[in-house]
Amino acid sequence: MKIYAKSSNASQTLVVQPEGSSQATIGAYVTKTATNNEGWLTYSFTSVPGNVALLYIYTQQAGTLDLFEIQVDGYSGTTPPPGIPSGLTATGGNTKVDLNWTAVSGATSYNVKRSTTAGGPYTPIATNVTGTTYTDTAVINGTTYYYIVTAVNAVGESANSNEASATPATPVTNRALLVITLVNGLEKEYDLSMDEVNAFINWYNGRAGGTGSEVYAFNKNFNLANFLSRKEYISYSKIETFEVNEYKVTQP
């Protein structure tokens, strides 16, 4: 990584000022390695300030400075390395985490990296992602995952984005107490998920319309003892009425 410069003042010193930072002399980042017969000075970068998209290069001494070629941070020409992705968010779902971030100008793709520890180290889980969204489905409910995204183009890969975390979890649905009153006056109560209640109502409405089985089976998942399963069957013709008492499940 080099800068080639010609000056009318042999003692002239280049100055490098990273964008957004205080001024720093060229010696902080480069060393002068050679002068050729035509007066061109060769400055080689020994280090480059990280996460800097723009460097100002100038001189404070008298004389004219001509820059012949600039190669900074491993690239030359007009194509800069990609900027750093920002605005990364992570939203946990049921066995998935949805990621979103802001597009980076000049990026051709993105790499998504993950860790189970805040701050990393991160392992790539997706490369060559061409959009600004990604869904990670290789997750376990109840585990917290930490993500970063990098932008990529022909020059190279950017530094890490902000870190975002999420914990996928099984969705909590409401439940209900289904109370069925039989024609003989007896009552049957079932503590069910709303999916199970809706399945019963669909069966009941279908049977009222002349379709479906005469009986409906309720799974009884308590007091199984040595039984593999317990089921209770209710006949449609024996049902006088029923009511649904929905309640909200409180997270532990």
PDB file of C-alpha atoms in Angstrom:
ATOM      1  CA  MET A   1       0.000   0.000   0.000  1.00  0.00           C
ATOM      2  CA  LYS A   2       1.782   3.106  -1.222  1.00  0.00           C
ATOM      3  CA  ILE A   3       1.532   6.820  -2.025  1.00  0.00           C
ATOM      4  CA  TYR A   4       3.762   8.214  -4.819  1.00  0.00           C
ATOM      5  CA  ALA A   5       4.347  11.963  -4.446  1.00  0.00           C
ATOM      6  CA  LYS A   6       6.598  14.594  -6.133  1.00  0.00           C
ATOM      7  CA  SER A   7       7.448  17.909  -4.480  1.00  0.00           C
ATOM      8  CA  SER A   8       9.650  20.926  -5.240  1.00  0.00           C
ATOM      9  CA  ASN A   9      10.642  20.906  -1.566  1.00  0.00           C
ATOM     10  CA  ALA A  10      12.771  17.912  -0.676  1.00  0.00           C
ATOM     11  CA  SER A  11      12.092  18.380   3.026  1.00  0.00           C
ATOM     12  CA  GLN A  12       8.351  18.493   2.540  1.00  0.00           C
ATOM     13  CA  THR A  13       6.356  16.222   4.842  1.00  0.00           C
ATOM     14  CA  LEU A  14       2.980  14.766   3.980  1.00  0.00           C
ATOM     15  CA  VAL A  15       0.112  15.010   6.455  1.00  0.00           C
ATOM     16  CA  VAL A  16      -2.700  12.456   6.724  1.00  0.00           C
ATOM     17  CA  GLN A  17      -5.925  13.460   8.427  1.00  0.00           C
ATOM     18  CA  PRO A  18      -8.543  10.701   8.741  1.00  0.00           C
ATOM     19  CA  GLU A  19     -12.075  11.920   8.224  1.00  0.00           C
ATOM     20  CA  GLY A  20     -13.679  12.821  11.536  1.00  0.00           C
ATOM     21  CA  SER A  21     -10.379  12.631  13.432  1.00  0.00           C
ATOM     22  CA  SER A  22      -7.797  15.125  14.564  1.00  0.00           C
ATOM     23  CA  GLN A  23      -4.789  15.787  12.311  1.00  0.00           C
ATOM     24  CA  ALA A  24      -2.019  13.205  12.257  1.00  0.00           C
ATOM     25  CA  THR A  25       1.322  13.397  10.453  1.00  0.00           C
ATOM     26  CA  ILE A  26       2.110  10.905   7.761  1.00  0.00           C
ATOM     27  CA  GLY A  27       4.605   9.267  10.088  1.00  0.00           C
ATOM     28  CA  ALA A  28       1.738   7.895  12.130  1.00  0.00           C
ATOM     29  CA  TYR A  29       0.708   5.684   9.242  1.00  0.00           C
ATOM     30  CA  VAL A  30       3.477   5.582   6.600  1.00  0.00           C
ATOM     31  CA  THR A  31       7.230   5.744   6.096  1.00  0.00           C
ATOM     32  CA  LYS A  32       9.179   7.274   3.178  1.00  0.00           C
ATOM     33  CA  THR A  33      10.983   4.379   1.572  1.00  0.00           C
ATOM     34  CA  ALA A  34      12.617   5.654  -1.606  1.00  0.00           C
ATOM     35  CA  THR A  35      13.180   8.529  -4.037  1.00  0.00           C
ATOM     36  CA  ASN A  36      13.568   7.717  -7.725  1.00  0.00           C
ATOM     37  CA  ASN A  37      15.555   9.654 -10.321  1.00  0.00           C
ATOM     38  CA  GLU A  38      12.571  11.734 -11.372  1.00  0.00           C
ATOM     39  CA  GLY A  39      11.978  13.060  -7.884  1.00  0.00           C
ATOM     40  CA  TRP A  40       9.029  10.875  -6.957  1.00  0.00           C
ATOM     41  CA  LEU A  41       8.912   9.996  -3.286  1.00  0.00           C
ATOM     42  CA  THR A  42       7.501   6.604  -2.309  1.00  0.00           C
ATOM     43  CA  TYR A  43       5.553   6.448   0.954  1.00  0.00           C
ATOM     44  CA  SER A  44       4.504   3.009   2.188  1.00  0.00           C
ATOM     45  CA  PHE A  45       1.636   2.527   4.599  1.00  0.00           C
ATOM     46  CA  THR A  46       2.687   0.707   7.745  1.00  0.00           C
ATOM     47  CA  SER A  47      -0.831   0.847   9.168  1.00  0.00           C
ATOM     48  CA  VAL A  48      -4.170   2.348   8.244  1.00  0.00           C
ATOM     49  CA  PRO A  49      -6.632   3.799  10.764  1.00  0.00           C
ATOM     50  CA  GLY A  50      -9.552   1.398  11.066  1.00  0.00           C
ATOM     51  CA  ASN A  51     -13.110   2.143   9.963  1.00  0.00           C
ATOM     52  CA  VAL A  52     -12.072   5.255   7.990  1.00  0.00           C
ATOM     53  CA  ALA A  53     -13.718   5.834   4.628  1.00  0.00           C
ATOM     54  CA  LEU A  54     -11.784   8.996   3.669  1.00  0.00           C
ATOM     55  CA  LEU A  55      -8.227  10.237   4.223  1.00  0.00           C
ATOM     56  CA  TYR A  56      -7.142  13.853   3.529  1.00  0.00           C
ATOM     57  CA  ILE A  57      -3.525  13.989   2.287  1.00  0.00           C
ATOM     58  CA  TYR A  58      -1.743  17.356   2.091  1.00  0.00           C
ATOM     59  CA  THR A  59       1.405  19.263   3.025  1.00  0.00           C
ATOM     60  CA  GLN A  60       2.071  22.112   5.407  1.00  0.00           C
ATOM     61  CA  GLN A  61       5.469  23.095   3.922  1.00  0.00           C
ATOM     62  CA  ALA A  62       6.161  25.432   0.988  1.00  0.00           C
ATOM     63  CA  GLY A  63       6.255  23.925  -2.459  1.00  0.00           C
ATOM     64  CA  THR A  64       3.904  22.173  -4.817  1.00  0.00           C
ATOM     65  CA  LEU A  65       2.806  18.620  -4.067  1.00  0.00           C
ATOM     66  CA  ASP A  66       1.867  16.339  -6.931  1.00  0.00           C
ATOM     67  CA  LEU A  67       0.283  13.005  -6.082  1.00  0.00           C
ATOM     68  CA  PHE A  68       0.971  10.438  -8.755  1.00  0.00           C
ATOM     69  CA  GLU A  69      -0.913   7.433  -7.399  1.00  0.00           C
ATOM     70  CA  ILE A  70      -2.723   6.570  -4.193  1.00  0.00           C
ATOM     71  CA  GLN A  71      -3.247   3.068  -2.880  1.00  0.00           C
ATOM     72  CA  VAL A  72      -4.942   3.059   0.505  1.00  0.00           C
ATOM     73  CA  ASP A  73      -6.121   0.094   2.562  1.00  0.00           C
ATOM     74  CA  GLY A  74      -5.484  -2.356  -0.225  1.00  0.00           C
ATOM     75  CA  TYR A  75      -7.305  -0.667  -3.103  1.00  0.00           C
ATOM     76  CA  SER A  76      -6.453   1.799  -5.833  1.00  0.00           C
ATOM     77  CA  GLY A  77      -8.458   3.622  -8.460  1.00  0.00           C
ATOM     78  CA  THR A  78     -11.958   4.997  -8.142  1.00  0.00           C
ATOM     79  CA  THR A  79     -13.774   2.111  -6.438  1.00  0.00           C
ATOM     80  CA  PRO A  80     -13.711   2.490  -2.641  1.00  0.00           C
ATOM     81  CA  PRO A  81     -14.244  -0.337  -0.193  1.00  0.00           C
ATOM     82  CA  PRO A  82     -17.822  -0.623   1.065  1.00  0.00           C
ATOM     83  CA  GLY A  83     -19.022   1.381   4.030  1.00  0.00           C
ATOM     84  CA  ILE A  84     -20.114  -0.188   7.284  1.00  0.00           C
ATOM     85  CA  PRO A  85     -23.738  -1.427   7.461  1.00  0.00           C
ATOM     86  CA  SER A  86     -25.856   0.340  10.060  1.00  0.00           C
ATOM     87  CA  GLY A  87     -29.261   0.019  11.654  1.00  0.00           C
ATOM     88  CA  LEU A  88     -29.055  -3.741  12.141  1.00  0.00           C
ATOM     89  CA  THR A  89     -32.074  -5.089  14.025  1.00  0.00           C
ATOM     90  CA  ALA A  90     -32.915  -8.647  15.088  1.00  0.00           C
ATOM     91  CA  THR A  91     -36.421  -9.907  15.853  1.00  0.00           C
ATOM     92  CA  GLY A  92     -36.979 -13.318  17.389  1.00  0.00           C
ATOM     93  CA  GLY A  93     -39.837 -15.579  16.309  1.00  0.00           C
ATOM     94  CA  ASN A  94     -40.697 -19.248  16.624  1.00  0.00           C
ATOM     95  CA  THR A  95     -37.438 -21.076  15.712  1.00  0.00           C
ATOM     96  CA  LYS A  96     -36.281 -18.100  13.664  1.00  0.00           C
ATOM     97  CA  VAL A  97     -34.648 -14.666  13.887  1.00  0.00           C
ATOM     98  CA  ASP A  98     -35.402 -11.968  11.295  1.00  0.00           C
ATOM     99  CA  LEU A  99     -32.594  -9.507  10.511  1.00  0.00           C
ATOM    100  CA  ASN A 100     -32.884  -6.111   8.825  1.00  0.00           C
ATOM    101  CA  TRP A 101     -30.258  -3.448   8.106  1.00  0.00           C
ATOM    102  CA  THR A 102     -29.699  -0.301   6.046  1.00  0.00           C
ATOM    103  CA  ALA A 103     -28.298  -0.650   2.529  1.00  0.00           C
ATOM    104  CA  VAL A 104     -24.697   0.432   1.930  1.00  0.00           C
ATOM    105  CA  SER A 105     -23.869   2.380  -1.224  1.00  0.00           C
ATOM    106  CA  GLY A 106     -21.379   0.468  -3.368  1.00  0.00           C
ATOM    107  CA  ALA A 107     -21.943  -2.875  -1.655  1.00  0.00           C
ATOM    108  CA  THR A 108     -22.621  -5.829  -3.940  1.00  0.00           C
ATOM    109  CA  SER A 109     -23.518  -8.264  -1.155  1.00  0.00           C
ATOM    110  CA  TYR A 110     -23.475  -8.776   2.588  1.00  0.00           C
ATOM    111  CA  ASN A 111     -22.140 -11.370   5.003  1.00  0.00           C
ATOM    112  CA  VAL A 112     -24.140 -12.297   8.095  1.00  0.00           C
ATOM    113  CA  LYS A 113     -22.258 -13.511  11.174  1.00  0.00           C
ATOM    114  CA  ARG A 114     -23.537 -14.870  14.486  1.00  0.00           C
ATOM    115  CA  SER A 115     -22.401 -15.619  18.001  1.00  0.00           C
ATOM    116  CA  THR A 116     -23.972 -16.877  21.203  1.00  0.00           C
ATOM    117  CA  THR A 117     -21.762 -14.461  23.151  1.00  0.00           C
ATOM    118  CA  ALA A 118     -22.175 -10.692  23.157  1.00  0.00           C
ATOM    119  CA  GLY A 119     -19.254  -9.093  21.332  1.00  0.00           C
ATOM    120  CA  GLY A 120     -18.308 -12.294  19.496  1.00  0.00           C
ATOM    121  CA  PRO A 121     -16.349 -14.049  18.212  1.00  0.00           C
ATOM    122  CA  TYR A 122     -18.738 -14.324  15.266  1.00  0.00           C
ATOM    123  CA  THR A 123     -19.126 -17.197  12.818  1.00  0.00           C
ATOM    124  CA  PRO A 124     -20.374 -16.571   9.249  1.00  0.00           C
ATOM    125  CA  ILE A 125     -23.805 -18.105   8.704  1.00  0.00           C
ATOM    126  CA  ALA A 126     -24.623 -16.539   5.317  1.00  0.00           C
ATOM    127  CA  THR A 127     -22.529 -15.002   2.529  1.00  0.00           C
ATOM    128  CA  ASN A 128     -23.409 -13.259  -0.735  1.00  0.00           C
ATOM    129  CA  VAL A 129     -26.709 -11.984   0.682  1.00  0.00           C
ATOM    130  CA  THR A 130     -27.888  -9.492  -1.935  1.00  0.00           C
ATOM    131  CA  GLY A 131     -30.753  -7.868  -0.020  1.00  0.00           C
ATOM    132  CA  THR A 132     -30.913  -6.097   3.325  1.00  0.00           C
ATOM    133  CA  THR A 133     -32.882  -8.797   5.134  1.00  0.00           C
ATOM    134  CA  TYR A 134     -32.070 -12.303   6.276  1.00  0.00           C
ATOM    135  CA  THR A 135     -33.923 -14.948   8.272  1.00  0.00           C
ATOM    136  CA  ASP A 136     -31.872 -17.292  10.421  1.00  0.00           C
ATOM    137  CA  THR A 137     -33.778 -20.549  10.888  1.00  0.00           C
ATOM    138  CA  ALA A 138     -30.906 -22.567  12.358  1.00  0.00           C
ATOM    139  CA  VAL A 139     -31.738 -21.459  15.897  1.00  0.00           C
ATOM    140  CA  ILE A 140     -33.074 -22.993  19.098  1.00  0.00           C
ATOM    141  CA  ASN A 141     -35.922 -21.399  21.021  1.00  0.00           C
ATOM    142  CA  GLY A 142     -34.781 -19.888  24.295  1.00  0.00           C
ATOM    143  CA  THR A 143     -31.194 -19.247  23.157  1.00  0.00           C
ATOM    144  CA  THR A 144     -30.005 -15.662  22.682  1.00  0.00           C
ATOM    145  CA  TYR A 145     -28.092 -14.999  19.450  1.00  0.00           C
ATOM    146  CA  TYR A 146     -25.880 -11.998  18.614  1.00  0.00           C
ATOM    147  CA  TYR A 147     -25.493 -10.829  15.019  1.00  0.00           C
ATOM    148  CA  ILE A 148     -23.349  -8.487  12.944  1.00  0.00           C
ATOM    149  CA  VAL A 149     -23.379  -7.789   9.192  1.00  0.00           C
ATOM    150  CA  THR A 150     -20.541  -6.765   6.865  1.00  0.00           C
ATOM    151  CA  ALA A 151     -20.748  -5.235   3.390  1.00  0.00           C
ATOM    152  CA  VAL A 152     -18.765  -6.665   0.475  1.00  0.00           C
ATOM    153  CA  ASN A 153     -17.694  -5.448  -2.967  1.00  0.00           C
ATOM    154  CA  ALA A 154     -14.852  -6.171  -5.403  1.00  0.00           C
ATOM    155  CA  VAL A 155     -12.384  -4.314  -3.177  1.00  0.00           C
ATOM    156  CA  GLY A 156     -13.091  -6.202   0.019  1.00  0.00           C
ATOM    157  CA  GLU A 157     -15.195  -6.513   3.156  1.00  0.00           C
ATOM    158  CA  SER A 158     -16.217  -3.727   5.512  1.00  0.00           C
ATOM    159  CA  ALA A 159     -15.843  -3.625   9.255  1.00  0.00           C
ATOM    160  CA  ASN A 160     -18.624  -5.041  11.414  1.00  0.00           C
ATOM    161  CA  SER A 161     -22.003  -3.373  11.729  1.00  0.00           C
ATOM    162  CA  ASN A 162     -23.584  -2.674  15.074  1.00  0.00           C
ATOM    163  CA  GLU A 163     -24.461  -5.805  17.027  1.00  0.00           C
ATOM    164  CA  ALA A 164     -28.097  -6.871  17.343  1.00  0.00           C
ATOM    165  CA  SER A 165     -29.462  -9.711  19.450  1.00  0.00           C
ATOM    166  CA  ALA A 166     -32.678 -11.694  19.701  1.00  0.00           C
ATOM    167  CA  THR A 167     -34.042 -14.753  21.490  1.00  0.00           C
ATOM    168  CA  PRO A 168     -36.378 -16.988  19.469  1.00  0.00           C
ATOM    169  CA  ALA A 169     -39.272 -18.426  21.477  1.00  0.00           C
ATOM    170  CA  THR A 170     -42.384 -20.518  21.127  1.00  0.00           C
ATOM    171  CA  PRO A 171     -45.324 -18.131  20.764  1.00  0.00           C
ATOM    172  CA  VAL A 172     -47.678 -18.018  23.738  1.00  0.00           C
ATOM    173  CA  THR A 173     -51.320 -18.356  22.712  1.00  0.00           C
ATOM    174  CA  ASN A 174     -54.361 -17.788  24.875  1.00  0.00           C
ATOM    175  CA  ARG A 175     -56.249 -20.691  26.362  1.00  0.00           C
ATOM    176  CA  ALA A 176     -59.899 -21.206  27.278  1.00  0.00           C
ATOM    177  CA  LEU A 177     -62.122 -23.197  29.569  1.00  0.00           C
ATOM    178  CA  LEU A 178     -64.641 -24.982  27.353  1.00  0.00           C
ATOM    179  CA  VAL A 179     -67.781 -25.849  29.336  1.00  0.00           C
ATOM    180  CA  ILE A 180     -70.159 -28.283  27.613  1.00  0.00           C
ATOM    181  CA  THR A 181     -73.640 -28.825  29.062  1.00  0.00           C
ATOM    182  CA  LEU A 182     -75.159 -32.157  28.069  1.00  0.00           C
ATOM    183  CA  VAL A 183     -78.880 -32.795  27.529  1.00  0.00           C
ATOM    184  CA  ASN A 184     -79.003 -34.711  30.821  1.00  0.00           C
ATOM    185  CA  GLY A 185     -77.736 -31.636  32.694  1.00  0.00           C
ATOM    186  CA  LEU A 186     -74.187 -32.826  33.284  1.00  0.00           C
ATOM    187  CA  GLU A 187     -71.336 -30.412  32.573  1.00  0.00           C
ATOM    188  CA  LYS A 188     -67.961 -31.249  31.084  1.00  0.00           C
ATOM    189  CA  GLU A 189     -65.040 -28.839  31.393  1.00  0.00           C
ATOM    190  CA  TYR A 190     -61.891 -28.854  29.271  1.00  0.00           C
ATOM    191  CA  ASP A 191     -58.885 -26.560  29.607  1.00  0.00           C
ATOM    192  CA  LEU A 192     -57.771 -26.142  25.989  1.00  0.00           C
ATOM    193  CA  SER A 193     -55.602 -24.002  23.760  1.00  0.00           C
ATOM    194  CA  MET A 194     -57.537 -21.693  21.471  1.00  0.00           C
ATOM    195  CA  ASP A 195     -56.473 -23.854  18.530  1.00  0.00           C
ATOM    196  CA  GLU A 196     -58.140 -26.837  20.203  1.00  0.00           C
ATOM    197  CA  VAL A 197     -61.259 -24.779  20.999  1.00  0.00           C
ATOM    198  CA  ASN A 198     -61.528 -23.622  17.398  1.00  0.00           C
ATOM    199  CA  ALA A 199     -61.117 -27.200  16.176  1.00  0.00           C
ATOM    200  CA  PHE A 200     -64.065 -28.221  18.397  1.00  0.00           C
ATOM    201  CA  ILE A 201     -66.207 -25.318  17.164  1.00  0.00           C
ATOM    202  CA  ASN A 202     -65.412 -26.179  13.539  1.00  0.00           C
ATOM    203  CA  TRP A 203     -66.460 -29.791  14.176  1.00  0.00           C
ATOM    204  CA  TYR A 204     -69.665 -28.665  15.944  1.00  0.00           C
ATOM    205  CA  ASN A 205     -70.637 -26.281  13.135  1.00  0.00           C
ATOM    206  CA  GLY A 206     -69.892 -28.907  10.534  1.00  0.00           C
ATOM    207  CA  ARG A 207     -71.995 -31.489  12.342  1.00  0.00           C
ATOM    208  CA  ALA A 208     -74.815 -28.957  12.652  1.00  0.00           C
ATOM    209  CA  GLY A 209     -74.645 -28.644   8.873  1.00  0.00           C
ATOM    210  CA  GLY A 210     -74.871 -32.387   8.417  1.00  0.00           C
ATOM    211  CA  THR A 211     -71.205 -33.191   7.870  1.00  0.00           C
ATOM    212  CA  GLY A 212     -68.516 -34.759  10.025  1.00  0.00           C
ATOM    213  CA  SER A 213     -68.362 -37.437  12.664  1.00  0.00           C
ATOM    214  CA  GLU A 214     -71.114 -37.896  15.287  1.00  0.00           C
ATOM    215  CA  VAL A 215     -68.554 -37.829  18.098  1.00  0.00           C
ATOM    216  CA  TYR A 216     -65.670 -35.548  18.989  1.00  0.00           C
ATOM    217  CA  ALA A 217     -62.598 -36.764  20.859  1.00  0.00           C
ATOM    218  CA  PHE A 218     -60.824 -34.698  23.534  1.00  0.00           C
ATOM    219  CA  ASN A 219     -57.270 -35.671  24.446  1.00  0.00           C
ATOM    220  CA  LYS A 220     -56.759 -35.865  28.192  1.00  0.00           C
ATOM    221  CA  ASN A 221     -53.054 -35.323  28.817  1.00  0.00           C
ATOM    222  CA  PHE A 222     -53.161 -35.535  32.605  1.00  0.00           C
ATOM    223  CA  ASN A 223     -53.080 -38.546  34.956  1.00  0.00           C
ATOM    224  CA  LEU A 224     -51.777 -40.791  32.183  1.00  0.00           C
ATOM    225  CA  ALA A 225     -50.076 -43.184  34.629  1.00  0.00           C
ATOM    226  CA  ASN A 226     -49.190 -46.211  32.486  1.00  0.00           C
ATOM    227  CA  PHE A 227     -51.624 -45.310  29.716  1.00  0.00           C
ATOM    228  CA  LEU A 228     -50.251 -44.214  26.355  1.00  0.00           C
ATOM    229  CA  SER A 229     -53.180 -41.825  25.893  1.00  0.00           C
ATOM    230  CA  ARG A 230     -56.581 -40.926  27.317  1.00  0.00           C
ATOM    231  CA  LYS A 231     -59.474 -39.697  25.207  1.00  0.00           C
ATOM    232  CA  GLU A 232     -62.999 -38.627  26.058  1.00  0.00           C
ATOM    233  CA  TYR A 233     -65.662 -38.762  23.332  1.00  0.00           C
ATOM    234  CA  ILE A 234     -68.656 -36.417  23.249  1.00  0.00           C
ATOM    235  CA  SER A 235     -71.628 -37.129  21.021  1.00  0.00           C
ATOM    236  CA  TYR A 236     -73.059 -34.197  19.068  1.00  0.00           C
ATOM    237  CA  SER A 237     -76.616 -35.288  19.798  1.00  0.00           C
ATOM    238  CA  LYS A 238     -75.908 -35.229  23.554  1.00  0.00           C
ATOM    239  CA  ILE A 239     -74.741 -31.586  23.620  1.00  0.00           C
ATOM    240  CA  GLU A 240     -77.322 -29.087  24.854  1.00  0.00           C
ATOM    241  CA  THR A 241     -75.045 -26.025  24.847  1.00  0.00           C
ATOM    242  CA  PHE A 242     -71.453 -24.967  25.419  1.00  0.00           C
ATOM    243  CA  GLU A 243     -69.536 -21.847  26.383  1.00  0.00           C
ATOM    244  CA  VAL A 244     -65.953 -20.682  25.834  1.00  0.00           C
ATOM    245  CA  ASN A 245     -64.170 -18.746  28.597  1.00  0.00           C
ATOM    246  CA  GLU A 246     -60.915 -17.458  27.104  1.00  0.00           C
ATOM    247  CA  TYR A 247     -58.060 -16.337  29.316  1.00  0.00           C
ATOM    248  CA  LYS A 248     -54.577 -14.945  28.775  1.00  0.00           C
ATOM    249  CA  VAL A 249     -51.591 -17.104  29.577  1.00  0.00           C
ATOM    250  CA  THR A 250     -49.068 -15.331  31.784  1.00  0.00           C
ATOM    251  CA  GLN A 251     -45.393 -15.815  30.922  1.00  0.00           C
ATOM    252  CA  PRO A 252     -43.408 -17.359  33.786  1.00  0.00           C
TER     253      PRO A 252
END
